[in-house]
Amino acid sequence: EAGVAQSPRYKIIEKRQSVAFWCNPISGHATLYWYQQILGQGPKLLIQFQNNGVVDDSQLPKDRFSAERLKGVDSTLKIQPAKLEDSAVYLCASSFYIAGEGYNEQFFGPGTRLTVL
Amino acid sequence: QQQVKQSPQSLIVQKGGISIINCAYENTAFDYFPWYQQFPGKGPALLIAIRPDVSEKKEGRFTISFNKSAKQFSLHIMDSQPGDSATYFCAASKGSSNTGKLIFGQGTTLQVKP
């Protein structure tokens, strides 16, 4: 089974520029997540999609971050304009609901390391 | 109420020793507690998970101990190996829903010396 794919793996931009990240989840996974992982910290959820609808975007800085999941499969996360504090690894994860198990295992991609200069 | 506090921040263990990482949570609505392992340049990968209806779960050399009354859970790695050197994250969620989001701890960097 192929894992969660992300691109690019690395990106360096100047502050105030824009950047976009792409994620292709595991086939059949209805739920897709974008996390921000700042160096030395645990991942923090930015946005969660169920199919192509947003379930939770309470921690997404909506003045500069946007995300979409067209057709309930691939997703893109955009930052415009970027700030120095956006330097982090952006992780995409996907999951399927295991009925009767009562939990929701998430599978993570390798991440995109963003450096904002 | 949404925090998960993890300790220690870093840990050095000799090969063959026991590694112990602790986590504490506040939200009693959490009902799913996974541990993730992350190697440099990789995304986190699920290692083992527990629900609060059991006090312990073991998978190979990895054991989760869960104390519901104290709102604490820990990861024990028996017979630690150099290949276990990685960053470990505990997490918690309201896992009974298929939309439950994970709240991660701050991470523990484990180094196992040969």
Tab-separated table of C-alpha atoms in Angstrom:
chain	number	residue	atom	x	y	z
A	1	GLU	CA	0.000	0.000	0.000
A	2	ALA	CA	1.433	3.356	-1.038
A	3	GLY	CA	1.828	5.907	1.731
A	4	VAL	CA	0.882	9.572	1.964
A	5	ALA	CA	2.753	11.555	-0.662
A	6	GLN	CA	3.827	15.167	-0.231
A	7	SER	CA	5.663	17.657	-2.387
A	8	PRO	CA	7.892	19.499	-2.431
A	9	ARG	CA	10.078	18.039	0.303
A	10	TYR	CA	11.929	21.293	0.877
A	11	LYS	CA	11.131	24.924	0.137
A	12	ILE	CA	13.019	28.124	0.880
A	13	ILE	CA	11.282	31.471	0.330
A	14	GLU	CA	11.606	35.089	1.351
A	15	LYS	CA	9.129	36.561	3.799
A	16	ARG	CA	5.986	37.998	2.194
A	17	GLN	CA	6.247	35.494	-0.665
A	18	SER	CA	3.630	32.818	-1.222
A	19	VAL	CA	4.080	29.047	-1.180
A	20	ALA	CA	1.922	25.983	-1.783
A	21	PHE	CA	2.220	22.411	-0.610
A	22	TRP	CA	0.583	19.359	-2.130
A	23	CYS	CA	-0.635	16.155	-0.514
A	24	ASN	CA	-1.958	12.902	-1.954
A	25	PRO	CA	-3.467	10.719	0.782
A	26	ILE	CA	-3.661	6.954	0.956
A	27	SER	CA	-6.290	5.669	-1.440
A	28	GLY	CA	-9.666	5.306	0.218
A	29	HIS	CA	-8.880	7.508	3.209
A	30	ALA	CA	-11.732	9.939	3.674
A	31	THR	CA	-10.096	12.100	6.312
A	32	LEU	CA	-7.118	14.345	5.556
A	33	TYR	CA	-5.165	16.500	7.979
A	34	TRP	CA	-2.562	19.239	7.685
A	35	TYR	CA	-0.245	19.721	10.651
A	36	GLN	CA	2.442	22.286	11.385
A	37	GLN	CA	5.490	20.973	13.250
A	38	ILE	CA	7.841	23.650	14.548
A	39	LEU	CA	11.334	22.448	15.384
A	40	GLY	CA	11.409	20.789	18.800
A	41	GLN	CA	7.623	20.606	19.142
A	42	GLY	CA	4.867	18.137	18.455
A	43	PRO	CA	2.663	18.482	15.379
A	44	LYS	CA	-0.188	20.968	15.672
A	45	LEU	CA	-3.355	20.457	13.630
A	46	LEU	CA	-4.058	23.245	11.167
A	47	ILE	CA	-7.045	21.842	9.281
A	48	GLN	CA	-8.977	18.597	8.946
A	49	PHE	CA	-11.075	17.523	5.971
A	50	GLN	CA	-13.697	14.794	5.846
A	51	ASN	CA	-13.969	14.003	2.128
A	52	ASN	CA	-13.963	17.526	0.667
A	53	GLY	CA	-15.612	19.285	3.608
A	54	VAL	CA	-13.774	21.097	6.421
A	55	VAL	CA	-14.277	19.487	9.844
A	56	ASP	CA	-11.922	21.621	11.941
A	57	ASP	CA	-9.912	24.692	10.961
A	58	SER	CA	-9.933	26.378	14.356
A	59	GLN	CA	-6.119	26.683	14.464
A	60	LEU	CA	-5.611	27.755	10.861
A	61	PRO	CA	-4.389	31.390	10.578
A	62	LYS	CA	-7.010	32.236	8.001
A	63	ASP	CA	-5.592	35.666	7.200
A	64	ARG	CA	-2.631	33.987	5.497
A	65	PHE	CA	-3.256	30.227	5.285
A	66	SER	CA	-5.755	28.505	3.036
A	67	ALA	CA	-6.373	24.888	2.145
A	68	GLU	CA	-8.601	22.992	-0.200
A	69	ARG	CA	-9.360	19.398	-1.003
A	70	LEU	CA	-10.955	19.160	-4.390
A	71	LYS	CA	-12.917	15.999	-5.227
A	72	GLY	CA	-12.148	14.626	-1.775
A	73	VAL	CA	-8.715	13.297	-2.717
A	74	ASP	CA	-5.625	15.524	-3.148
A	75	SER	CA	-5.172	18.627	-1.061
A	76	THR	CA	-3.154	21.817	-1.227
A	77	LEU	CA	-2.120	24.114	1.602
A	78	LYS	CA	-1.145	27.680	0.737
A	79	ILE	CA	0.557	30.415	2.706
A	80	GLN	CA	0.279	33.978	1.416
A	81	PRO	CA	2.153	36.038	2.528
A	82	ALA	CA	4.660	33.995	4.502
A	83	LYS	CA	6.158	35.208	7.773
A	84	LEU	CA	9.395	34.189	9.464
A	85	GLU	CA	7.446	32.275	12.117
A	86	ASP	CA	5.933	30.021	9.432
A	87	SER	CA	9.264	28.189	9.180
A	88	ALA	CA	8.328	24.623	10.079
A	89	VAL	CA	7.658	21.184	8.687
A	90	TYR	CA	4.175	20.851	7.205
A	91	LEU	CA	2.848	17.340	7.589
A	92	CYS	CA	-0.074	15.821	5.782
A	93	ALA	CA	-1.837	12.809	7.250
A	94	SER	CA	-4.799	10.703	6.244
A	95	SER	CA	-6.987	8.220	8.019
A	96	PHE	CA	-9.950	5.910	7.688
A	97	TYR	CA	-12.446	5.196	10.398
A	98	ILE	CA	-12.301	1.672	11.776
A	99	ALA	CA	-15.904	0.872	12.703
A	100	GLY	CA	-16.125	-0.910	16.012
A	101	GLU	CA	-12.562	-0.027	16.988
A	102	GLY	CA	-13.431	3.445	18.159
A	103	TYR	CA	-10.238	5.078	17.012
A	104	ASN	CA	-8.877	6.802	14.006
A	105	GLU	CA	-5.304	5.792	13.059
A	106	GLN	CA	-3.552	8.544	11.157
A	107	PHE	CA	-0.839	7.881	8.576
A	108	PHE	CA	1.642	10.686	8.026
A	109	GLY	CA	3.557	11.754	4.950
A	110	PRO	CA	7.249	12.739	5.069
A	111	GLY	CA	6.450	16.443	5.329
A	112	THR	CA	7.601	19.599	3.583
A	113	ARG	CA	10.302	21.570	5.352
A	114	LEU	CA	9.648	25.297	4.829
A	115	THR	CA	12.288	27.905	5.569
A	116	VAL	CA	11.218	31.550	5.447
A	117	LEU	CA	14.125	34.011	5.221
B	1	GLN	CA	-7.687	21.477	28.998
B	2	GLN	CA	-6.457	20.504	25.554
B	3	GLN	CA	-2.802	20.100	26.551
B	4	VAL	CA	-0.790	16.922	26.678
B	5	LYS	CA	2.421	17.313	28.690
B	6	GLN	CA	5.314	14.984	27.918
B	7	SER	CA	8.550	14.302	29.783
B	8	PRO	CA	11.468	14.037	29.663
B	9	GLN	CA	12.441	16.223	26.723
B	10	SER	CA	15.439	13.993	26.015
B	11	LEU	CA	16.609	10.601	27.183
B	12	ILE	CA	19.838	8.642	26.863
B	13	VAL	CA	19.735	4.908	27.535
B	14	GLN	CA	22.285	2.158	27.178
B	15	LYS	CA	21.584	-0.696	24.785
B	16	GLY	CA	19.506	-3.318	26.544
B	17	GLY	CA	18.112	-0.852	29.054
B	18	ILE	CA	14.542	0.297	29.624
B	19	SER	CA	13.378	3.621	28.199
B	20	ILE	CA	10.431	5.275	29.942
B	21	ILE	CA	8.552	8.317	28.631
B	22	ASN	CA	5.673	9.878	30.507
B	23	CYS	CA	2.636	11.906	29.481
B	24	ALA	CA	-0.144	13.647	31.357
B	25	TYR	CA	-3.418	15.007	30.054
B	26	GLU	CA	-6.198	17.173	31.431
B	27	ASN	CA	-9.272	16.560	29.293
B	28	THR	CA	-11.198	13.596	30.687
B	29	ALA	CA	-13.089	13.349	27.388
B	30	PHE	CA	-9.972	11.942	25.698
B	31	ASP	CA	-10.445	8.258	24.981
B	32	TYR	CA	-7.656	7.312	22.616
B	33	PHE	CA	-3.942	7.564	23.472
B	34	PRO	CA	-1.420	6.717	20.746
B	35	TRP	CA	2.332	6.916	20.726
B	36	TYR	CA	4.112	7.957	17.544
B	37	GLN	CA	7.746	7.399	16.563
B	38	GLN	CA	9.487	9.864	14.275
B	39	PHE	CA	12.878	9.462	12.595
B	40	PRO	CA	14.724	12.489	11.161
B	41	GLY	CA	13.288	13.543	7.830
B	42	LYS	CA	10.271	11.286	8.187
B	43	GLY	CA	6.704	11.772	9.296
B	44	PRO	CA	5.508	10.311	12.605
B	45	ALA	CA	4.443	6.666	12.500
B	46	LEU	CA	2.027	4.997	14.892
B	47	LEU	CA	3.856	2.752	17.336
B	48	ILE	CA	1.193	1.607	19.778
B	49	ALA	CA	-2.091	2.941	21.123
B	50	ILE	CA	-4.387	2.345	24.090
B	51	ARG	CA	-7.927	3.116	25.137
B	52	PRO	CA	-8.814	3.879	28.765
B	53	ASP	CA	-10.737	0.644	29.348
B	54	VAL	CA	-7.425	-1.178	29.852
B	55	SER	CA	-4.482	-0.332	32.114
B	56	GLU	CA	-1.731	-1.835	29.993
B	57	LYS	CA	-1.065	-2.833	26.400
B	58	LYS	CA	2.020	-4.645	25.169
B	59	GLU	CA	3.284	-5.088	21.630
B	60	GLY	CA	6.695	-6.733	21.424
B	61	ARG	CA	9.192	-4.601	23.316
B	62	PHE	CA	6.780	-1.661	23.611
B	63	THR	CA	4.297	-1.303	26.484
B	64	ILE	CA	1.835	1.443	27.318
B	65	SER	CA	0.817	1.811	30.956
B	66	PHE	CA	-2.340	3.843	31.563
B	67	ASN	CA	-3.528	5.377	34.839
B	68	LYS	CA	-6.992	6.827	34.304
B	69	SER	CA	-7.390	8.284	37.799
B	70	ALA	CA	-4.070	10.118	37.563
B	71	LYS	CA	-4.683	11.077	33.913
B	72	GLN	CA	-1.247	9.787	32.997
B	73	PHE	CA	0.147	7.276	30.559
B	74	SER	CA	3.637	6.120	29.754
B	75	LEU	CA	5.625	4.282	27.117
B	76	HIS	CA	8.123	1.635	28.178
B	77	ILE	CA	10.664	0.338	25.672
B	78	MET	CA	12.234	-2.860	26.941
B	79	ASP	CA	15.661	-4.038	25.768
B	80	SER	CA	16.241	-0.696	24.040
B	81	GLN	CA	18.223	-0.893	20.786
B	82	PRO	CA	20.220	1.720	18.854
B	83	GLY	CA	17.579	1.454	16.113
B	84	ASP	CA	15.030	2.795	18.614
B	85	SER	CA	16.850	6.150	18.612
B	86	ALA	CA	14.164	8.569	17.440
B	87	THR	CA	11.740	11.185	18.696
B	88	TYR	CA	8.650	9.851	20.433
B	89	PHE	CA	5.366	11.719	20.726
B	90	CYS	CA	2.418	10.864	22.886
B	91	ALA	CA	-0.974	12.085	21.789
B	92	ALA	CA	-4.589	12.070	22.855
B	93	SER	CA	-7.931	12.459	21.154
B	94	LYS	CA	-11.606	11.857	21.460
B	95	GLY	CA	-11.067	8.810	19.312
B	96	SER	CA	-14.588	7.472	19.530
B	97	SER	CA	-15.478	9.812	16.717
B	98	ASN	CA	-14.057	9.484	13.228
B	99	THR	CA	-13.316	13.186	13.301
B	100	GLY	CA	-11.420	13.266	16.603
B	101	LYS	CA	-8.252	15.363	16.300
B	102	LEU	CA	-4.957	14.384	17.895
B	103	ILE	CA	-3.344	16.622	20.502
B	104	PHE	CA	0.382	15.885	20.599
B	105	GLY	CA	2.878	16.187	23.416
B	106	GLN	CA	6.100	18.111	22.926
B	107	GLY	CA	8.180	15.042	22.081
B	108	THR	CA	11.050	13.097	23.651
B	109	THR	CA	14.301	12.551	21.821
B	110	LEU	CA	15.640	9.108	22.679
B	111	GLN	CA	19.237	8.112	22.123
B	112	VAL	CA	20.195	4.501	22.715
B	113	LYS	CA	23.938	4.081	23.098
B	114	PRO	CA	25.550	0.866	21.794
